[in-house]
PDB file of C-alpha atoms in Angstrom:
ATOM      1  CA  ASP A   1       0.020   0.094  -0.008  1.00 54.00           C
ATOM      2  CA  THR A   2       1.597   3.184  -1.178  1.00 72.00           C
ATOM      3  CA  GLY A   3       0.818   6.228   1.047  1.00 93.00           C
ATOM      4  CA  VAL A   4       0.791   9.948   0.365  1.00 96.00           C
ATOM      5  CA  SER A   5       4.479  10.869  -0.656  1.00 96.00           C
ATOM      6  CA  GLN A   6       5.874  14.395  -0.784  1.00 97.00           C
ATOM      7  CA  ASN A   7       9.007  15.577  -2.236  1.00 97.00           C
ATOM      8  CA  PRO A   8      11.355  16.932  -1.518  1.00 97.00           C
ATOM      9  CA  ARG A   9      11.397  16.149   2.201  1.00 96.00           C
ATOM     10  CA  HIS A  10      13.587  18.957   3.027  1.00 97.00           C
ATOM     11  CA  LYS A  11      14.382  22.214   1.300  1.00 98.00           C
ATOM     12  CA  ILE A  12      16.616  25.013   2.014  1.00 98.00           C
ATOM     13  CA  THR A  13      16.653  28.117  -0.006  1.00 98.00           C
ATOM     14  CA  LYS A  14      17.707  31.792  -0.068  1.00 97.00           C
ATOM     15  CA  ARG A  15      15.170  34.441   0.439  1.00 97.00           C
ATOM     16  CA  GLY A  16      14.002  35.472  -2.888  1.00 97.00           C
ATOM     17  CA  GLN A  17      14.101  32.319  -4.475  1.00 98.00           C
ATOM     18  CA  ASN A  18      11.091  30.110  -5.654  1.00 98.00           C
ATOM     19  CA  VAL A  19      10.453  26.705  -4.405  1.00 98.00           C
ATOM     20  CA  THR A  20       8.257  23.842  -5.624  1.00 98.00           C
ATOM     21  CA  PHE A  21       6.763  20.929  -3.524  1.00 98.00           C
ATOM     22  CA  ARG A  22       5.265  17.863  -5.120  1.00 98.00           C
ATOM     23  CA  CYS A  23       2.638  15.651  -3.695  1.00 98.00           C
ATOM     24  CA  ASP A  24       1.668  12.094  -4.963  1.00 97.00           C
ATOM     25  CA  PRO A  25      -1.550  11.229  -3.267  1.00 96.00           C
ATOM     26  CA  ILE A  26      -3.043   7.657  -2.620  1.00 93.00           C
ATOM     27  CA  SER A  27      -3.997   6.413  -6.378  1.00 90.00           C
ATOM     28  CA  GLU A  28      -7.750   6.287  -6.018  1.00 86.00           C
ATOM     29  CA  HIS A  29      -8.127   9.386  -3.972  1.00 90.00           C
ATOM     30  CA  ASN A  30      -9.866  12.163  -5.723  1.00 89.00           C
ATOM     31  CA  ARG A  31      -9.213  14.905  -2.983  1.00 90.00           C
ATOM     32  CA  LEU A  32      -5.997  16.543  -2.361  1.00 93.00           C
ATOM     33  CA  TYR A  33      -5.272  19.099   0.375  1.00 93.00           C
ATOM     34  CA  TRP A  34      -2.364  21.207   1.190  1.00 96.00           C
ATOM     35  CA  TYR A  35      -1.568  22.561   4.836  1.00 96.00           C
ATOM     36  CA  ARG A  36       1.056  24.463   6.394  1.00 96.00           C
ATOM     37  CA  GLN A  37       2.429  23.944   9.991  1.00 96.00           C
ATOM     38  CA  THR A  38       4.787  26.109  11.827  1.00 95.00           C
ATOM     39  CA  LEU A  39       6.318  25.327  15.180  1.00 91.00           C
ATOM     40  CA  GLY A  40       4.006  24.534  18.166  1.00 89.00           C
ATOM     41  CA  GLN A  41       0.896  24.990  15.935  1.00 92.00           C
ATOM     42  CA  GLY A  42      -1.521  22.769  14.335  1.00 93.00           C
ATOM     43  CA  PRO A  43      -1.658  22.299  10.477  1.00 94.00           C
ATOM     44  CA  GLU A  44      -3.202  25.257   8.717  1.00 93.00           C
ATOM     45  CA  PHE A  45      -5.244  24.637   5.695  1.00 92.00           C
ATOM     46  CA  LEU A  46      -4.253  26.361   2.431  1.00 94.00           C
ATOM     47  CA  THR A  47      -6.130  24.820  -0.345  1.00 93.00           C
ATOM     48  CA  TYR A  48      -7.672  21.594  -1.793  1.00 91.00           C
ATOM     49  CA  PHE A  49      -8.624  19.884  -5.004  1.00 92.00           C
ATOM     50  CA  GLN A  50     -11.091  17.566  -6.081  1.00 90.00           C
ATOM     51  CA  ASN A  51      -9.756  15.720  -9.212  1.00 90.00           C
ATOM     52  CA  GLU A  52      -8.035  18.626 -11.072  1.00 91.00           C
ATOM     53  CA  ALA A  53     -10.359  21.412  -9.947  1.00 90.00           C
ATOM     54  CA  GLN A  54      -9.216  23.834  -7.055  1.00 90.00           C
ATOM     55  CA  LEU A  55     -12.246  24.140  -5.069  1.00 86.00           C
ATOM     56  CA  GLU A  56     -10.985  26.312  -2.396  1.00 82.00           C
ATOM     57  CA  LYS A  57      -7.905  28.650  -2.502  1.00 82.00           C
ATOM     58  CA  SER A  58      -8.760  31.622  -0.494  1.00 80.00           C
ATOM     59  CA  ARG A  59      -6.852  30.502   2.361  1.00 82.00           C
ATOM     60  CA  LEU A  60      -3.536  30.530   0.293  1.00 85.00           C
ATOM     61  CA  LEU A  61      -1.325  32.985   2.181  1.00 82.00           C
ATOM     62  CA  SER A  62      -0.550  35.395  -0.391  1.00 89.00           C
ATOM     63  CA  ASP A  63      -0.344  35.650  -4.052  1.00 92.00           C
ATOM     64  CA  ARG A  64       3.113  34.210  -4.018  1.00 96.00           C
ATOM     65  CA  PHE A  65       1.440  30.792  -3.237  1.00 96.00           C
ATOM     66  CA  SER A  66      -0.162  28.867  -6.017  1.00 96.00           C
ATOM     67  CA  ALA A  67      -1.065  25.027  -6.359  1.00 96.00           C
ATOM     68  CA  GLU A  68      -1.986  23.036  -9.370  1.00 95.00           C
ATOM     69  CA  ARG A  69      -3.153  19.449  -9.923  1.00 95.00           C
ATOM     70  CA  PRO A  70      -3.069  19.460 -13.807  1.00 90.00           C
ATOM     71  CA  LYS A  71      -4.315  15.832 -14.389  1.00 87.00           C
ATOM     72  CA  GLY A  72      -6.171  15.189 -11.190  1.00 85.00           C
ATOM     73  CA  SER A  73      -3.410  12.907 -10.007  1.00 91.00           C
ATOM     74  CA  PHE A  74      -0.182  14.506  -8.278  1.00 96.00           C
ATOM     75  CA  SER A  75      -0.134  17.993  -7.124  1.00 97.00           C
ATOM     76  CA  THR A  76       2.449  20.973  -7.018  1.00 97.00           C
ATOM     77  CA  LEU A  77       2.730  23.804  -4.345  1.00 97.00           C
ATOM     78  CA  GLU A  78       4.814  26.584  -5.375  1.00 97.00           C
ATOM     79  CA  ILE A  79       5.937  29.512  -3.378  1.00 97.00           C
ATOM     80  CA  GLN A  80       7.538  32.354  -5.393  1.00 97.00           C
ATOM     81  CA  ARG A  81       9.880  35.122  -4.034  1.00 97.00           C
ATOM     82  CA  THR A  82      10.169  33.150  -0.728  1.00 97.00           C
ATOM     83  CA  GLU A  83      10.564  34.936   2.498  1.00 96.00           C
ATOM     84  CA  GLN A  84      11.769  33.916   5.900  1.00 96.00           C
ATOM     85  CA  GLY A  85       8.329  33.681   7.076  1.00 95.00           C
ATOM     86  CA  ASP A  86       7.555  30.873   4.717  1.00 97.00           C
ATOM     87  CA  SER A  87       9.841  28.718   6.762  1.00 97.00           C
ATOM     88  CA  ALA A  88       7.355  25.831   7.807  1.00 97.00           C
ATOM     89  CA  MET A  89       6.431  22.292   7.189  1.00 97.00           C
ATOM     90  CA  TYR A  90       4.198  21.837   3.973  1.00 98.00           C
ATOM     91  CA  LEU A  91       1.854  18.933   4.389  1.00 97.00           C
ATOM     92  CA  CYS A  92      -0.223  17.142   1.809  1.00 97.00           C
ATOM     93  CA  ALA A  93      -3.132  14.745   2.292  1.00 94.00           C
ATOM     94  CA  SER A  94      -5.683  13.033   0.230  1.00 92.00           C
ATOM     95  CA  SER A  95      -9.233  11.559   0.687  1.00 89.00           C
ATOM     96  CA  LEU A  96     -11.955   9.789  -1.107  1.00 83.00           C
ATOM     97  CA  ASN A  97     -14.888  11.971  -1.555  1.00 71.00           C
ATOM     98  CA  ARG A  98     -17.249   9.090  -0.806  1.00 64.00           C
ATOM     99  CA  GLY A  99     -19.959   8.658   1.964  1.00 57.00           C
ATOM    100  CA  VAL A 100     -20.207  10.930   4.456  1.00 58.00           C
ATOM    101  CA  THR A 101     -16.479  11.412   6.285  1.00 66.00           C
ATOM    102  CA  GLY A 102     -13.695  10.602   4.261  1.00 69.00           C
ATOM    103  CA  GLU A 103     -10.543  10.382   6.475  1.00 85.00           C
ATOM    104  CA  LEU A 104      -7.735  12.317   5.322  1.00 89.00           C
ATOM    105  CA  PHE A 105      -4.332  10.683   4.894  1.00 92.00           C
ATOM    106  CA  PHE A 106      -1.402  12.904   5.264  1.00 95.00           C
ATOM    107  CA  GLY A 107       2.257  12.623   3.966  1.00 96.00           C
ATOM    108  CA  GLU A 108       5.355  13.170   6.000  1.00 95.00           C
ATOM    109  CA  GLY A 109       5.565  16.796   4.921  1.00 96.00           C
ATOM    110  CA  SER A 110       8.140  18.715   3.199  1.00 97.00           C
ATOM    111  CA  ARG A 111      10.280  20.938   5.524  1.00 97.00           C
ATOM    112  CA  LEU A 112      11.099  24.588   3.890  1.00 98.00           C
ATOM    113  CA  THR A 113      13.979  26.639   5.507  1.00 98.00           C
ATOM    114  CA  VAL A 114      14.241  30.075   3.983  1.00 97.00           C
ATOM    115  CA  LEU A 115      17.775  31.664   4.962  1.00 96.00           C
TER     116      LEU A 115
ATOM    117  CA  ASP T   1     -17.042  24.679  11.849  1.00 59.00           C
ATOM    118  CA  ALA T   2     -17.687  24.518  15.737  1.00 61.00           C
ATOM    119  CA  LYS T   3     -14.643  25.410  17.619  1.00 88.00           C
ATOM    120  CA  THR T   4     -12.969  22.933  19.905  1.00 94.00           C
ATOM    121  CA  THR T   5     -11.285  23.496  23.358  1.00 95.00           C
ATOM    122  CA  GLN T   6      -8.746  20.882  24.624  1.00 97.00           C
ATOM    123  CA  PRO T   7      -6.033  20.978  27.440  1.00 97.00           C
ATOM    124  CA  PRO T   8      -2.290  21.786  26.176  1.00 96.00           C
ATOM    125  CA  SER T   9      -0.825  18.989  27.569  1.00 97.00           C
ATOM    126  CA  MET T  10      -1.299  15.716  29.492  1.00 97.00           C
ATOM    127  CA  ASP T  11       0.897  13.105  31.033  1.00 97.00           C
ATOM    128  CA  CYS T  12      -0.208   9.386  31.309  1.00 96.00           C
ATOM    129  CA  ALA T  13       1.701   6.417  32.825  1.00 97.00           C
ATOM    130  CA  GLU T  14       2.637   3.605  30.113  1.00 97.00           C
ATOM    131  CA  GLY T  15       0.156   0.816  30.393  1.00 97.00           C
ATOM    132  CA  ARG T  16      -2.532   3.112  31.911  1.00 97.00           C
ATOM    133  CA  ALA T  17      -5.655   4.343  30.051  1.00 97.00           C
ATOM    134  CA  ALA T  18      -5.114   7.881  28.416  1.00 98.00           C
ATOM    135  CA  ASN T  19      -8.418   9.898  28.403  1.00 98.00           C
ATOM    136  CA  LEU T  20      -8.155  13.064  26.378  1.00 98.00           C
ATOM    137  CA  PRO T  21     -11.182  15.674  26.558  1.00 98.00           C
ATOM    138  CA  CYS T  22     -12.354  17.897  24.266  1.00 97.00           C
ATOM    139  CA  ASN T  23     -15.079  20.670  24.607  1.00 96.00           C
ATOM    140  CA  HIS T  24     -17.114  21.565  21.545  1.00 95.00           C
ATOM    141  CA  SER T  25     -20.197  23.427  23.039  1.00 94.00           C
ATOM    142  CA  THR T  26     -21.154  24.911  19.828  1.00 92.00           C
ATOM    143  CA  ILE T  27     -21.440  21.814  17.717  1.00 92.00           C
ATOM    144  CA  SER T  28     -24.090  21.646  15.317  1.00 88.00           C
ATOM    145  CA  GLY T  29     -26.517  18.569  14.534  1.00 87.00           C
ATOM    146  CA  ASN T  30     -24.792  17.352  11.642  1.00 85.00           C
ATOM    147  CA  GLU T  31     -21.211  18.002  12.533  1.00 88.00           C
ATOM    148  CA  TYR T  32     -18.990  15.186  13.383  1.00 90.00           C
ATOM    149  CA  VAL T  33     -16.120  14.686  15.877  1.00 93.00           C
ATOM    150  CA  TYR T  34     -12.867  13.630  14.629  1.00 93.00           C
ATOM    151  CA  TRP T  35      -9.755  12.800  16.276  1.00 96.00           C
ATOM    152  CA  TYR T  36      -6.347  12.856  14.586  1.00 96.00           C
ATOM    153  CA  ARG T  37      -2.761  12.603  16.418  1.00 97.00           C
ATOM    154  CA  GLN T  38       0.632  13.788  15.200  1.00 97.00           C
ATOM    155  CA  ILE T  39       3.783  12.101  16.155  1.00 95.00           C
ATOM    156  CA  HIS T  40       6.921  14.182  16.031  1.00 90.00           C
ATOM    157  CA  SER T  41       8.039  14.837  12.716  1.00 85.00           C
ATOM    158  CA  GLN T  42       5.183  12.962  10.859  1.00 91.00           C
ATOM    159  CA  GLY T  43       2.098  14.049   9.329  1.00 94.00           C
ATOM    160  CA  PRO T  44      -1.208  13.533  11.253  1.00 95.00           C
ATOM    161  CA  GLN T  45      -2.736  10.473  11.432  1.00 95.00           C
ATOM    162  CA  TYR T  46      -6.725   9.571  11.508  1.00 93.00           C
ATOM    163  CA  ILE T  47      -7.734   8.045  14.648  1.00 95.00           C
ATOM    164  CA  ILE T  48     -11.610   7.985  14.933  1.00 94.00           C
ATOM    165  CA  HIS T  49     -14.566   9.681  14.516  1.00 92.00           C
ATOM    166  CA  GLY T  50     -18.235   9.787  15.614  1.00 93.00           C
ATOM    167  CA  LEU T  51     -21.613  11.624  15.382  1.00 92.00           C
ATOM    168  CA  LYS T  52     -23.707  11.003  18.480  1.00 91.00           C
ATOM    169  CA  ASN T  53     -22.994   7.275  19.474  1.00 87.00           C
ATOM    170  CA  ASN T  54     -19.923   6.038  21.096  1.00 93.00           C
ATOM    171  CA  GLU T  55     -17.356   4.394  18.668  1.00 95.00           C
ATOM    172  CA  THR T  56     -14.497   2.015  19.116  1.00 96.00           C
ATOM    173  CA  ASN T  57     -11.853   0.715  16.790  1.00 94.00           C
ATOM    174  CA  GLU T  58      -8.441  -1.083  16.989  1.00 94.00           C
ATOM    175  CA  MET T  59      -6.828   2.308  18.194  1.00 94.00           C
ATOM    176  CA  ALA T  60      -9.043   4.110  20.493  1.00 97.00           C
ATOM    177  CA  SER T  61     -12.596   4.530  21.838  1.00 98.00           C
ATOM    178  CA  LEU T  62     -14.557   7.820  21.617  1.00 98.00           C
ATOM    179  CA  ILE T  63     -17.102   8.656  23.942  1.00 97.00           C
ATOM    180  CA  ILE T  64     -19.512  11.725  23.088  1.00 97.00           C
ATOM    181  CA  THR T  65     -21.666  13.203  25.817  1.00 96.00           C
ATOM    182  CA  GLU T  66     -25.503  13.069  25.248  1.00 95.00           C
ATOM    183  CA  ASP T  67     -25.611  16.523  24.516  1.00 95.00           C
ATOM    184  CA  ARG T  68     -22.872  16.311  22.352  1.00 95.00           C
ATOM    185  CA  LYS T  69     -21.130  19.412  23.897  1.00 95.00           C
ATOM    186  CA  SER T  70     -18.029  17.308  24.840  1.00 96.00           C
ATOM    187  CA  SER T  71     -16.098  14.095  23.954  1.00 97.00           C
ATOM    188  CA  THR T  72     -13.270  12.003  25.336  1.00 98.00           C
ATOM    189  CA  LEU T  73     -10.709   9.910  23.367  1.00 98.00           C
ATOM    190  CA  ILE T  74      -9.623   6.875  25.531  1.00 98.00           C
ATOM    191  CA  LEU T  75      -6.430   5.098  24.576  1.00 97.00           C
ATOM    192  CA  PRO T  76      -7.083   1.979  26.522  1.00 96.00           C
ATOM    193  CA  HIS T  77      -3.411   0.717  27.378  1.00 95.00           C
ATOM    194  CA  ALA T  78      -1.008   3.711  26.384  1.00 97.00           C
ATOM    195  CA  THR T  79       2.338   3.046  25.216  1.00 97.00           C
ATOM    196  CA  LEU T  80       5.372   5.045  24.516  1.00 97.00           C
ATOM    197  CA  ARG T  81       4.658   5.257  20.941  1.00 96.00           C
ATOM    198  CA  ASP T  82       1.596   6.916  21.728  1.00 97.00           C
ATOM    199  CA  THR T  83       3.238  10.187  22.682  1.00 98.00           C
ATOM    200  CA  ALA T  84       2.023  12.694  20.233  1.00 98.00           C
ATOM    201  CA  VAL T  85      -0.173  15.889  19.844  1.00 97.00           C
ATOM    202  CA  TYR T  86      -3.840  14.715  19.751  1.00 98.00           C
ATOM    203  CA  TYR T  87      -6.329  17.060  17.719  1.00 97.00           C
ATOM    204  CA  CYS T  88      -9.965  17.089  18.232  1.00 96.00           C
ATOM    205  CA  ILE T  89     -11.847  18.553  15.223  1.00 93.00           C
ATOM    206  CA  VAL T  90     -15.559  18.889  14.435  1.00 90.00           C
ATOM    207  CA  ARG T  91     -16.740  19.354  11.004  1.00 85.00           C
ATOM    208  CA  ALA T  92     -19.743  18.945   8.698  1.00 78.00           C
ATOM    209  CA  PRO T  93     -19.917  16.041   6.456  1.00 69.00           C
ATOM    210  CA  LEU T  94     -17.824  16.087   3.117  1.00 59.00           C
ATOM    211  CA  SER T  95     -20.672  17.373   1.074  1.00 52.00           C
ATOM    212  CA  GLY T  96     -20.241  20.656   2.914  1.00 51.00           C
ATOM    213  CA  ASN T  97     -16.876  21.162   1.109  1.00 61.00           C
ATOM    214  CA  THR T  98     -15.263  22.129   4.487  1.00 67.00           C
ATOM    215  CA  PRO T  99     -11.547  21.360   5.185  1.00 78.00           C
ATOM    216  CA  LEU T 100     -10.497  19.814   8.614  1.00 83.00           C
ATOM    217  CA  VAL T 101      -9.455  22.944  10.585  1.00 86.00           C
ATOM    218  CA  PHE T 102      -6.761  22.060  13.300  1.00 90.00           C
ATOM    219  CA  GLY T 103      -6.509  23.901  16.497  1.00 90.00           C
ATOM    220  CA  LYS T 104      -3.114  23.412  18.827  1.00 91.00           C
ATOM    221  CA  GLY T 105      -4.466  20.048  20.155  1.00 95.00           C
ATOM    222  CA  THR T 106      -3.435  18.369  23.258  1.00 97.00           C
ATOM    223  CA  ARG T 107       0.369  17.128  23.744  1.00 97.00           C
ATOM    224  CA  LEU T 108       0.161  13.611  25.298  1.00 98.00           C
ATOM    225  CA  SER T 109       3.368  12.508  26.991  1.00 98.00           C
ATOM    226  CA  VAL T 110       3.376   8.731  27.815  1.00 97.00           C
ATOM    227  CA  ILE T 111       5.867   8.126  30.645  1.00 96.00           C
ATOM    228  CA  ALA T 112       7.504   4.831  31.317  1.00 94.00           C
TER     229      ALA T 112
END
């Protein structure tokens, strides 16, 4: 059973650079979510997709953040012109939109450090 | 989604039951109670969910009060590997298109 896979696991970059994270969900899952987590806080919702459609993006932190899921399978989260405040763990989760509840399966996360 | 209140931290002796409380006094009739946990340096992991009946699975039991304003997650025989942050979340069913909103959770430390 292949779980949610995120790459890279760690990224160190200089302020002002662009970074991209990739998430490969569980294969039959049609929903994909991105969260951000800073130290001592719970995960903060950013955006989510159902298949290739981005259904919620108002909580993306700024226009420097964008996400895509072009073929309804893997997704990318891009941060342009990174700032030190972007340093965080970026978590991806997937779920099946079936039935009532649809538990989320999370990946291990991608940790970003902006110098 | 209704807001939840959890104690910031708790300790539990290894082998004893860990009882983690959660208050959700503004929960709506169609909102479920979910519990997730996050072990250090890992993504959150689903534990259990319920609407109004008590639920049990291989990981834990969930006790929801009759008025649904609070619940308790029970780990019957805590082990050191249960040390984690536990999140109580309430949300409407999937059809409402609402994401899971995490608070700060309860940091459970299981002590040998």
